[in-house]
Amino acid sequence: VDFDMLYGITVDDIITVSARDSSWFDVDGSAFGKTTPAYIGNARGGDWWKLDNSCALFPANGLPDAWWVCDAISPRTGAARSTGSFYLIHNEKDEALVNSETVCSNGSRAPCPKIGYVEQFGQPGVRMDLTQNTLITGPINGLGWLVNLDAGSPKKITIKMLQLLQGERLMLILPYPKGTTFSIIYNAAFWCGENCRVQMRQVGSPKEVAESNGDTYYFDNDEGLLFIRVVMQEEYKLDFVNPNPGINNKAFSRLGVTIPYLSWHNNIVIEADCTPSAENPEYCANDFDGTLARANACAYYGEEDKVQVGFDDCFDVAADDTCGAILADLSPCASNPGCCEQQGLTCFMRDENWSQCRPDCVPGRASAKGKPVWSCEKTGASANPTPAPVAPVASPVTAAPVQSPVPSPITAPVASPVANNTGGGQDDV
């Protein structure tokens, strides 16, 4: 398949949004040669869209590493993956310049300076740069997004333009100096009539925040990390005790794709009381270098004995002496392909040095930049399937001709099996 005939990049010299908005959902995987649903994310901005080690890199416009293509359903857990988005204001003066003639403008092609990065929590380097246009779109229901700004930790942050389904989990982690205290408020729209402003309460662990309805926060004073859960709420009324699931009815759904409702008016305001930076008093004096005190991010959520094997997966390797290391991608599956088969997966070969359990495999693609491409040769029972028994051939029967009905014309539009954009803003596809 000539994939360059299916998709391409029309804007390749400037990217004005942190979302790197070439993020698609391919309903059946066919646009990129897969047999299962897939998320496609921009690889030009880094590894932010690399969800686990089964993802593959695809080319476009002569670029060998243009897209990350990953399973929309976790190969190991079977959990459905999703995306979310919000806009983060950390400096109102800088934010006011966005989409001007001088900063982050598509029309004038003004440059969009880097101001920090956002990283999949627990996976150093699996990140993208944040630009001055701080719209962030990415995979959710994982361990969280770690946002680190070059200027330091903002004394005030406003999170707006929330877009995710009610009930899904978007954990936001922000570094702050030890001893910082917080006031965090969830605000409804200006026309709200009841319960329009909720003060978040502090709890004792990130796990409690993750399991809450979004009205809590946790600050790890030993490590200097703030945890909150970003959730959707109705704009006319806030209810963190019994959140209204009806908000998902506002989402757009078609052919297995759901685009969450965009909340234009609700916002979350974080105000930090801290020692200001000598360089910029609007930021806290913070020396966070990106290093987590706990080597295993799963431990932050009370799963100390598990190993992170994807952005959304903490796996108990020790629980299965035979297959644990194989299913955690710590050992090649060719040594025991049955470990894959018992999970409904296939053991595919990259080369003689590596193999992995996967739902499918696209030959000639790499799983990391600069690494060998996959041959996708199968091993185990799936490599030599038992042929199905041959059914006896029935004697021909002569039947009277049947008049076929004339079909009615189809008037409903027919959707093409193409990937669907799940982000907003600049479209460079």
Short mmCIF file of C-alpha atoms in Angstrom, two decimals:
data_model
loop_
_atom_site.label_atom_id
_atom_site.label_comp_id
_atom_site.label_asym_id
_atom_site.label_seq_id
_atom_site.Cartn_x
_atom_site.Cartn_y
_atom_site.Cartn_z
CA VAL A 1 0.00 0.00 0.00
CA ASP A 2 1.27 3.47 -0.91
CA PHE A 3 0.34 5.24 2.31
CA ASP A 4 1.39 8.62 0.87
CA MET A 5 -1.69 8.32 -1.35
CA LEU A 6 -3.93 8.03 1.73
CA TYR A 7 -2.67 10.93 3.82
CA GLY A 8 -0.11 13.71 3.83
CA ILE A 9 1.07 16.90 5.52
CA THR A 10 0.09 20.26 4.06
CA VAL A 11 1.71 22.42 6.77
CA ASP A 12 5.17 21.12 7.58
CA ASP A 13 7.26 24.22 8.30
CA ILE A 14 5.36 25.74 11.23
CA ILE A 15 3.22 24.32 14.02
CA THR A 16 1.43 26.86 16.19
CA VAL A 17 -0.30 24.74 18.80
CA SER A 18 1.02 22.52 21.54
CA ALA A 19 -1.63 19.95 20.61
CA ARG A 20 0.21 19.05 17.38
CA ASP A 21 -3.30 18.53 16.16
CA SER A 22 -2.78 15.74 13.70
CA SER A 23 -4.51 13.40 16.14
CA TRP A 24 -6.93 10.97 14.54
CA PHE A 25 -9.05 8.00 15.45
CA ASP A 26 -9.06 5.34 12.73
CA VAL A 27 -12.23 3.32 13.32
CA ASP A 28 -10.98 0.05 11.87
CA GLY A 29 -7.27 0.74 11.42
CA SER A 30 -7.46 0.39 7.63
CA ALA A 31 -6.05 3.85 6.84
CA PHE A 32 -2.70 2.70 8.21
CA GLY A 33 -2.79 -0.98 7.25
CA LYS A 34 -3.97 -2.28 10.62
CA THR A 35 -6.84 -4.65 11.37
CA THR A 36 -7.84 -3.08 14.69
CA PRO A 37 -8.94 0.46 15.71
CA ALA A 38 -6.07 2.90 16.07
CA TYR A 39 -5.07 6.30 17.38
CA ILE A 40 -2.76 8.30 15.16
CA GLY A 41 -0.70 11.13 16.60
CA ASN A 42 1.97 13.47 15.30
CA ALA A 43 5.50 12.11 15.78
CA ARG A 44 7.19 15.28 14.52
CA GLY A 45 6.58 16.88 17.92
CA GLY A 46 8.16 13.99 19.85
CA ASP A 47 6.85 10.77 21.41
CA TRP A 48 3.78 12.27 23.14
CA TRP A 49 1.43 10.00 21.15
CA LYS A 50 3.44 6.82 21.71
CA LEU A 51 1.02 4.96 23.99
CA ASP A 52 3.04 1.77 24.48
CA ASN A 53 5.77 -0.32 22.88
CA SER A 54 3.44 -1.83 20.27
CA CYS A 55 3.01 1.52 18.48
CA ALA A 56 4.48 1.92 14.99
CA LEU A 57 6.02 4.87 13.14
CA PHE A 58 4.68 5.80 9.69
CA PRO A 59 6.12 8.15 7.06
CA ALA A 60 4.55 11.11 5.22
CA ASN A 61 5.85 13.60 2.67
CA GLY A 62 9.29 12.00 2.73
CA LEU A 63 9.53 12.16 6.53
CA PRO A 64 10.24 8.65 7.88
CA ASP A 65 8.81 9.37 11.35
CA ALA A 66 5.70 11.48 10.75
CA TRP A 67 3.00 9.60 12.68
CA TRP A 68 2.67 7.37 15.72
CA VAL A 69 0.05 4.68 15.10
CA CYS A 70 -1.12 2.94 18.28
CA ASP A 71 -3.87 0.54 19.30
CA ALA A 72 -7.06 2.30 20.43
CA ILE A 73 -7.72 -0.69 22.69
CA SER A 74 -4.89 -1.66 25.03
CA PRO A 75 -3.37 -4.92 23.70
CA ARG A 76 -2.74 -6.20 27.22
CA THR A 77 -5.71 -5.00 29.28
CA GLY A 78 -8.40 -4.62 26.62
CA ALA A 79 -9.26 -1.17 28.00
CA ALA A 80 -10.56 1.40 25.53
CA ARG A 81 -8.32 4.44 25.19
CA SER A 82 -9.50 8.00 24.75
CA THR A 83 -8.34 11.58 24.25
CA GLY A 84 -8.92 14.84 26.08
CA SER A 85 -7.98 18.47 25.77
CA PHE A 86 -7.75 21.77 27.63
CA TYR A 87 -6.19 25.21 27.30
CA LEU A 88 -3.78 26.29 30.04
CA ILE A 89 -3.22 29.98 30.87
CA HIS A 90 -0.14 30.56 33.01
CA ASN A 91 0.64 34.17 32.09
CA GLU A 92 -2.20 36.44 30.98
CA LYS A 93 0.13 38.94 29.27
CA ASP A 94 1.75 36.23 27.15
CA GLU A 95 -1.59 34.56 26.46
CA ALA A 96 -3.01 37.83 25.11
CA LEU A 97 -0.38 37.81 22.35
CA VAL A 98 -1.39 34.39 21.01
CA ASN A 99 -2.83 34.53 17.48
CA SER A 100 -1.52 38.06 17.05
CA GLU A 101 0.62 39.17 14.13
CA THR A 102 3.76 38.41 16.13
CA VAL A 103 3.05 35.24 18.16
CA CYS A 104 1.51 31.89 17.20
CA SER A 105 -0.52 33.04 14.21
CA ASN A 106 -1.51 30.81 11.33
CA GLY A 107 -2.37 33.76 9.10
CA SER A 108 0.90 35.66 9.45
CA ARG A 109 2.87 32.47 10.11
CA ALA A 110 4.28 34.10 13.23
CA PRO A 111 6.59 31.87 15.31
CA CYS A 112 5.28 30.06 18.37
CA PRO A 113 8.01 29.95 21.03
CA LYS A 114 8.62 26.90 23.21
CA ILE A 115 7.80 27.59 26.88
CA GLY A 116 8.08 24.13 28.45
CA TYR A 117 6.91 20.58 27.91
CA VAL A 118 4.15 18.12 28.78
CA GLU A 119 5.14 14.51 29.48
CA GLN A 120 3.33 11.23 30.07
CA PHE A 121 3.75 10.80 33.83
CA GLY A 122 6.34 8.15 34.65
CA GLN A 123 7.75 7.94 31.11
CA PRO A 124 10.70 10.34 30.77
CA GLY A 125 11.06 11.58 27.21
CA VAL A 126 7.53 10.58 26.16
CA ARG A 127 6.59 14.21 25.75
CA MET A 128 6.00 17.15 23.45
CA ASP A 129 7.09 20.75 23.67
CA LEU A 130 4.59 23.29 24.97
CA THR A 131 4.40 26.43 22.90
CA GLN A 132 3.00 29.81 23.84
CA ASN A 133 -0.33 28.63 22.44
CA THR A 134 -0.90 26.18 25.28
CA LEU A 135 -3.74 24.08 23.92
CA ILE A 136 -2.91 20.52 24.98
CA THR A 137 -4.56 17.49 23.37
CA GLY A 138 -3.48 13.99 24.26
CA PRO A 139 -4.29 10.47 25.46
CA ILE A 140 -6.15 10.20 28.78
CA ASN A 141 -7.21 7.53 31.28
CA GLY A 142 -3.54 7.01 32.03
CA LEU A 143 -1.24 7.98 34.86
CA GLY A 144 -1.38 11.66 33.97
CA TRP A 145 0.15 14.66 32.20
CA LEU A 146 3.20 16.25 33.85
CA VAL A 147 3.41 19.92 32.79
CA ASN A 148 6.70 21.71 33.42
CA LEU A 149 7.27 25.32 32.32
CA ASP A 150 10.66 26.83 31.61
CA ALA A 151 9.83 29.98 33.63
CA GLY A 152 8.99 27.97 36.74
CA SER A 153 5.75 27.09 38.52
CA PRO A 154 3.01 29.70 37.91
CA LYS A 155 1.49 31.39 40.94
CA LYS A 156 -1.80 31.32 39.02
CA ILE A 157 -3.03 28.86 36.41
CA THR A 158 -6.38 28.85 34.63
CA ILE A 159 -7.50 25.66 32.87
CA LYS A 160 -10.31 26.25 30.39
CA MET A 161 -11.82 24.87 27.17
CA LEU A 162 -12.22 21.47 28.81
CA GLN A 163 -13.03 18.64 26.42
CA LEU A 164 -13.35 15.04 27.58
CA LEU A 165 -16.17 12.64 28.34
CA GLN A 166 -17.76 12.63 31.79
CA GLY A 167 -16.30 9.76 33.82
CA GLU A 168 -12.97 9.69 32.02
CA ARG A 169 -9.75 10.46 33.89
CA LEU A 170 -7.32 13.23 33.07
CA MET A 171 -4.74 13.58 35.84
CA LEU A 172 -2.71 16.81 35.76
CA ILE A 173 0.59 16.91 37.66
CA LEU A 174 2.42 20.20 38.28
CA PRO A 175 5.77 20.72 40.08
CA TYR A 176 5.84 23.29 42.90
CA PRO A 177 8.38 24.14 45.63
CA LYS A 178 8.09 22.36 48.95
CA GLY A 179 5.93 24.26 51.40
CA THR A 180 3.59 25.70 48.74
CA THR A 181 -0.10 25.99 49.69
CA PHE A 182 -3.00 26.17 47.26
CA SER A 183 -6.46 27.51 46.60
CA ILE A 184 -8.07 25.55 43.75
CA ILE A 185 -11.56 26.46 42.53
CA TYR A 186 -13.78 24.92 39.87
CA ASN A 187 -15.95 27.65 38.30
CA ALA A 188 -19.12 27.13 36.27
CA ALA A 189 -20.28 29.44 33.47
CA PHE A 190 -21.21 33.04 34.26
CA TRP A 191 -24.92 32.25 33.78
CA CYS A 192 -24.81 29.40 36.31
CA GLY A 193 -27.75 29.45 38.73
CA GLU A 194 -26.78 26.94 41.43
CA ASN A 195 -23.54 25.60 42.96
CA CYS A 196 -21.45 27.73 40.62
CA ARG A 197 -18.15 27.73 42.47
CA VAL A 198 -16.57 24.77 44.28
CA GLN A 199 -13.44 24.95 46.39
CA MET A 200 -11.40 21.77 45.94
CA ARG A 201 -10.41 19.96 49.12
CA GLN A 202 -7.04 18.42 49.89
CA VAL A 203 -6.79 14.64 50.29
CA GLY A 204 -4.03 12.26 51.34
CA SER A 205 -2.82 10.63 48.10
CA PRO A 206 -2.86 10.81 44.28
CA LYS A 207 -4.98 7.65 44.31
CA GLU A 208 -7.72 9.46 46.25
CA VAL A 209 -7.64 12.26 43.69
CA ALA A 210 -7.86 9.78 40.79
CA GLU A 211 -10.83 8.02 42.40
CA SER A 212 -12.66 11.26 43.27
CA ASN A 213 -15.19 13.11 41.12
CA GLY A 214 -12.74 15.94 40.44
CA ASP A 215 -13.20 18.15 43.52
CA THR A 216 -9.95 17.14 45.29
CA TYR A 217 -6.21 17.73 45.06
CA TYR A 218 -3.07 16.32 46.63
CA PHE A 219 0.29 18.00 47.13
CA ASP A 220 3.26 15.76 47.77
CA ASN A 221 5.34 18.12 49.87
CA ASP A 222 8.30 15.72 49.96
CA GLU A 223 8.59 15.62 46.19
CA GLY A 224 6.98 18.93 45.25
CA LEU A 225 4.21 17.61 42.98
CA LEU A 226 0.59 18.80 42.80
CA PHE A 227 -2.05 16.31 41.56
CA ILE A 228 -5.55 17.27 40.37
CA ARG A 229 -8.14 15.46 38.28
CA VAL A 230 -9.63 17.46 35.39
CA VAL A 231 -13.28 16.54 34.77
CA MET A 232 -16.27 17.78 32.81
CA GLN A 233 -19.18 19.40 34.66
CA GLU A 234 -22.42 21.00 33.52
CA GLU A 235 -22.00 24.71 32.84
CA TYR A 236 -25.22 25.71 34.61
CA LYS A 237 -24.68 23.72 37.82
CA LEU A 238 -21.76 21.96 39.51
CA ASP A 239 -22.35 18.65 41.25
CA PHE A 240 -19.36 16.63 42.43
CA VAL A 241 -21.46 14.25 44.56
CA ASN A 242 -23.66 12.90 41.77
CA PRO A 243 -22.17 14.22 38.51
CA ASN A 244 -24.70 14.37 35.70
CA PRO A 245 -23.77 11.71 33.11
CA GLY A 246 -26.16 13.46 30.72
CA ILE A 247 -23.36 15.81 29.73
CA ASN A 248 -22.10 13.02 27.47
CA ASN A 249 -25.34 13.34 25.49
CA LYS A 250 -23.94 16.61 24.16
CA ALA A 251 -21.07 14.74 22.52
CA PHE A 252 -21.11 14.12 18.76
CA SER A 253 -21.14 10.42 17.85
CA ARG A 254 -21.13 8.67 14.51
CA LEU A 255 -19.85 5.33 13.22
CA GLY A 256 -18.14 4.42 16.45
CA VAL A 257 -16.41 7.79 16.91
CA THR A 258 -17.35 10.16 19.74
CA ILE A 259 -16.11 13.75 19.98
CA PRO A 260 -16.71 15.13 23.49
CA TYR A 261 -18.59 18.34 24.12
CA LEU A 262 -16.33 21.39 24.45
CA SER A 263 -16.97 23.38 27.62
CA TRP A 264 -16.27 26.97 26.63
CA HIS A 265 -17.08 28.61 29.97
CA ASN A 266 -16.20 26.29 32.88
CA ASN A 267 -12.68 26.64 34.22
CA ILE A 268 -10.36 25.56 37.03
CA VAL A 269 -8.25 28.23 38.75
CA ILE A 270 -5.14 27.21 40.73
CA GLU A 271 -3.55 29.86 42.94
CA ALA A 272 -0.27 29.01 44.68
CA ASP A 273 1.16 30.71 47.75
CA CYS A 274 4.91 30.27 47.40
CA THR A 275 8.27 32.01 47.42
CA PRO A 276 8.39 33.98 44.15
CA SER A 277 11.16 33.55 41.62
CA ALA A 278 13.81 36.25 41.59
CA GLU A 279 13.67 36.37 37.78
CA ASN A 280 9.88 36.57 37.50
CA PRO A 281 7.66 37.17 40.56
CA GLU A 282 4.64 35.70 38.76
CA TYR A 283 6.26 32.27 39.13
CA CYS A 284 7.42 30.26 42.12
CA ALA A 285 11.12 29.66 42.68
CA ASN A 286 11.25 26.04 41.55
CA ASP A 287 14.22 23.84 40.67
CA PHE A 288 12.31 20.79 39.40
CA ASP A 289 14.54 18.98 36.90
CA GLY A 290 12.02 16.42 35.69
CA THR A 291 13.29 13.65 37.94
CA LEU A 292 10.69 11.76 39.98
CA ALA A 293 11.71 10.63 43.45
CA ARG A 294 9.85 7.36 42.92
CA ALA A 295 11.33 5.50 39.96
CA ASN A 296 8.02 3.73 39.34
CA ALA A 297 5.11 6.10 38.66
CA CYS A 298 2.61 3.34 39.50
CA ALA A 299 3.70 3.72 43.14
CA TYR A 300 2.15 7.19 43.29
CA TYR A 301 -1.23 5.49 42.86
CA GLY A 302 -0.64 2.79 45.48
CA GLU A 303 0.63 0.11 43.07
CA GLU A 304 4.22 -0.18 44.26
CA ASP A 305 4.55 -3.82 43.15
CA LYS A 306 3.55 -3.12 39.55
CA VAL A 307 5.58 -1.94 36.57
CA GLN A 308 4.44 0.73 34.12
CA VAL A 309 4.30 -0.82 30.64
CA GLY A 310 2.41 1.93 28.82
CA PHE A 311 0.98 5.35 29.45
CA ASP A 312 -2.12 3.74 30.97
CA ASP A 313 -0.95 0.36 32.27
CA CYS A 314 0.54 -0.78 35.59
CA PHE A 315 1.26 -4.50 35.31
CA ASP A 316 2.06 -7.04 38.03
CA VAL A 317 4.97 -8.85 36.40
CA ALA A 318 5.67 -11.07 39.42
CA ALA A 319 2.12 -12.46 39.50
CA ASP A 320 2.84 -14.73 36.52
CA ASP A 321 6.21 -16.50 36.65
CA THR A 322 5.77 -17.96 33.17
CA CYS A 323 4.35 -15.08 31.14
CA GLY A 324 4.76 -11.97 33.26
CA ALA A 325 7.97 -10.68 31.68
CA ILE A 326 6.69 -11.47 28.18
CA LEU A 327 3.39 -9.65 28.62
CA ALA A 328 5.24 -6.68 30.15
CA ASP A 329 7.50 -6.46 27.07
CA LEU A 330 10.54 -7.27 29.17
CA SER A 331 11.26 -10.55 27.39
CA PRO A 332 10.65 -11.70 23.78
CA CYS A 333 7.54 -13.78 23.25
CA ALA A 334 9.22 -16.18 20.81
CA SER A 335 10.41 -18.17 23.82
CA ASN A 336 6.78 -18.92 24.73
CA PRO A 337 4.23 -17.76 22.10
CA GLY A 338 1.44 -19.36 24.14
CA CYS A 339 1.63 -16.41 26.53
CA CYS A 340 0.34 -14.20 23.73
CA GLU A 341 -2.30 -16.66 22.59
CA GLN A 342 -3.87 -16.96 26.04
CA GLN A 343 -4.45 -13.19 25.88
CA GLY A 344 -5.99 -13.37 22.39
CA LEU A 345 -2.81 -11.90 20.85
CA THR A 346 -0.21 -13.11 18.36
CA CYS A 347 3.55 -13.35 18.83
CA PHE A 348 5.10 -11.29 16.01
CA MET A 349 8.80 -11.17 15.20
CA ARG A 350 10.67 -7.92 14.67
CA ASP A 351 13.89 -9.77 13.89
CA GLU A 352 15.89 -12.61 15.42
CA ASN A 353 16.56 -10.45 18.50
CA TRP A 354 13.05 -9.34 19.47
CA SER A 355 9.40 -10.39 19.35
CA GLN A 356 6.25 -9.10 21.02
CA CYS A 357 2.61 -9.95 21.75
CA ARG A 358 0.38 -7.82 19.51
CA PRO A 359 -3.17 -7.81 18.08
CA ASP A 360 -1.73 -7.13 14.61
CA CYS A 361 1.48 -5.99 12.94
CA VAL A 362 2.32 -3.80 9.91
CA PRO A 363 5.54 -4.98 8.19
CA GLY A 364 8.32 -2.51 7.57
CA ARG A 365 7.51 -0.17 10.49
CA ALA A 366 9.63 0.62 13.55
CA SER A 367 8.45 0.90 17.15
CA ALA A 368 10.95 3.63 18.03
CA LYS A 369 12.98 6.18 16.13
CA GLY A 370 16.26 4.75 14.89
CA LYS A 371 15.26 1.16 15.72
CA PRO A 372 14.92 -1.83 13.31
CA VAL A 373 11.66 -2.29 11.42
CA TRP A 374 9.36 -5.24 12.00
CA SER A 375 9.22 -8.29 9.74
CA CYS A 376 5.90 -9.30 11.40
CA GLU A 377 6.61 -13.00 10.96
CA LYS A 378 4.30 -14.99 13.24
CA THR A 379 5.43 -17.59 15.73
CA GLY A 380 3.48 -20.18 17.70
CA ALA A 381 0.16 -21.76 16.78
CA SER A 382 -0.91 -18.77 14.67
CA ALA A 383 2.12 -19.30 12.40
CA ASN A 384 0.88 -22.77 11.41
CA PRO A 385 -2.86 -22.80 12.00
CA THR A 386 -4.70 -26.08 11.77
CA PRO A 387 -6.56 -26.10 8.46
CA ALA A 388 -10.33 -26.14 8.72
CA PRO A 389 -12.06 -29.37 7.67
CA VAL A 390 -13.24 -29.39 4.08
CA ALA A 391 -17.01 -29.52 3.80
CA PRO A 392 -18.49 -32.07 1.33
CA VAL A 393 -19.51 -30.60 -2.00
CA ALA A 394 -23.26 -30.69 -2.48
CA SER A 395 -24.79 -31.92 -5.75
CA PRO A 396 -25.96 -29.11 -7.99
CA VAL A 397 -29.67 -28.41 -7.79
CA THR A 398 -31.54 -26.90 -10.67
CA ALA A 399 -33.85 -24.17 -9.47
CA ALA A 400 -36.31 -21.93 -11.18
CA PRO A 401 -34.96 -18.45 -11.89
CA VAL A 402 -35.79 -15.90 -9.21
CA GLN A 403 -36.69 -12.35 -10.12
CA SER A 404 -34.40 -10.05 -8.12
CA PRO A 405 -36.08 -6.99 -6.65
CA VAL A 406 -34.93 -3.60 -7.92
CA PRO A 407 -33.16 -1.83 -5.08
CA SER A 408 -34.36 1.60 -3.98
CA PRO A 409 -31.86 4.42 -4.47
CA ILE A 410 -29.71 5.23 -1.42
CA THR A 411 -30.17 8.81 -0.32
CA ALA A 412 -28.30 8.80 2.99
CA PRO A 413 -24.67 9.91 2.80
CA VAL A 414 -22.14 7.13 2.92
CA ALA A 415 -19.15 7.68 5.22
CA SER A 416 -15.71 6.89 3.90
CA PRO A 417 -13.50 4.65 6.04
CA VAL A 418 -10.95 7.36 6.79
CA ALA A 419 -9.32 8.51 9.99
CA ASN A 420 -11.15 11.12 12.02
CA ASN A 421 -9.52 14.19 13.54
CA THR A 422 -9.93 14.22 17.34
CA GLY A 423 -8.25 17.52 18.03
CA GLY A 424 -9.03 21.16 17.37
CA GLY A 425 -7.16 24.09 15.91
CA GLN A 426 -4.60 23.83 13.15
CA ASP A 427 -5.24 21.07 10.64
CA ASP A 428 -2.01 19.96 9.00
CA VAL A 429 -3.35 16.84 7.34
#
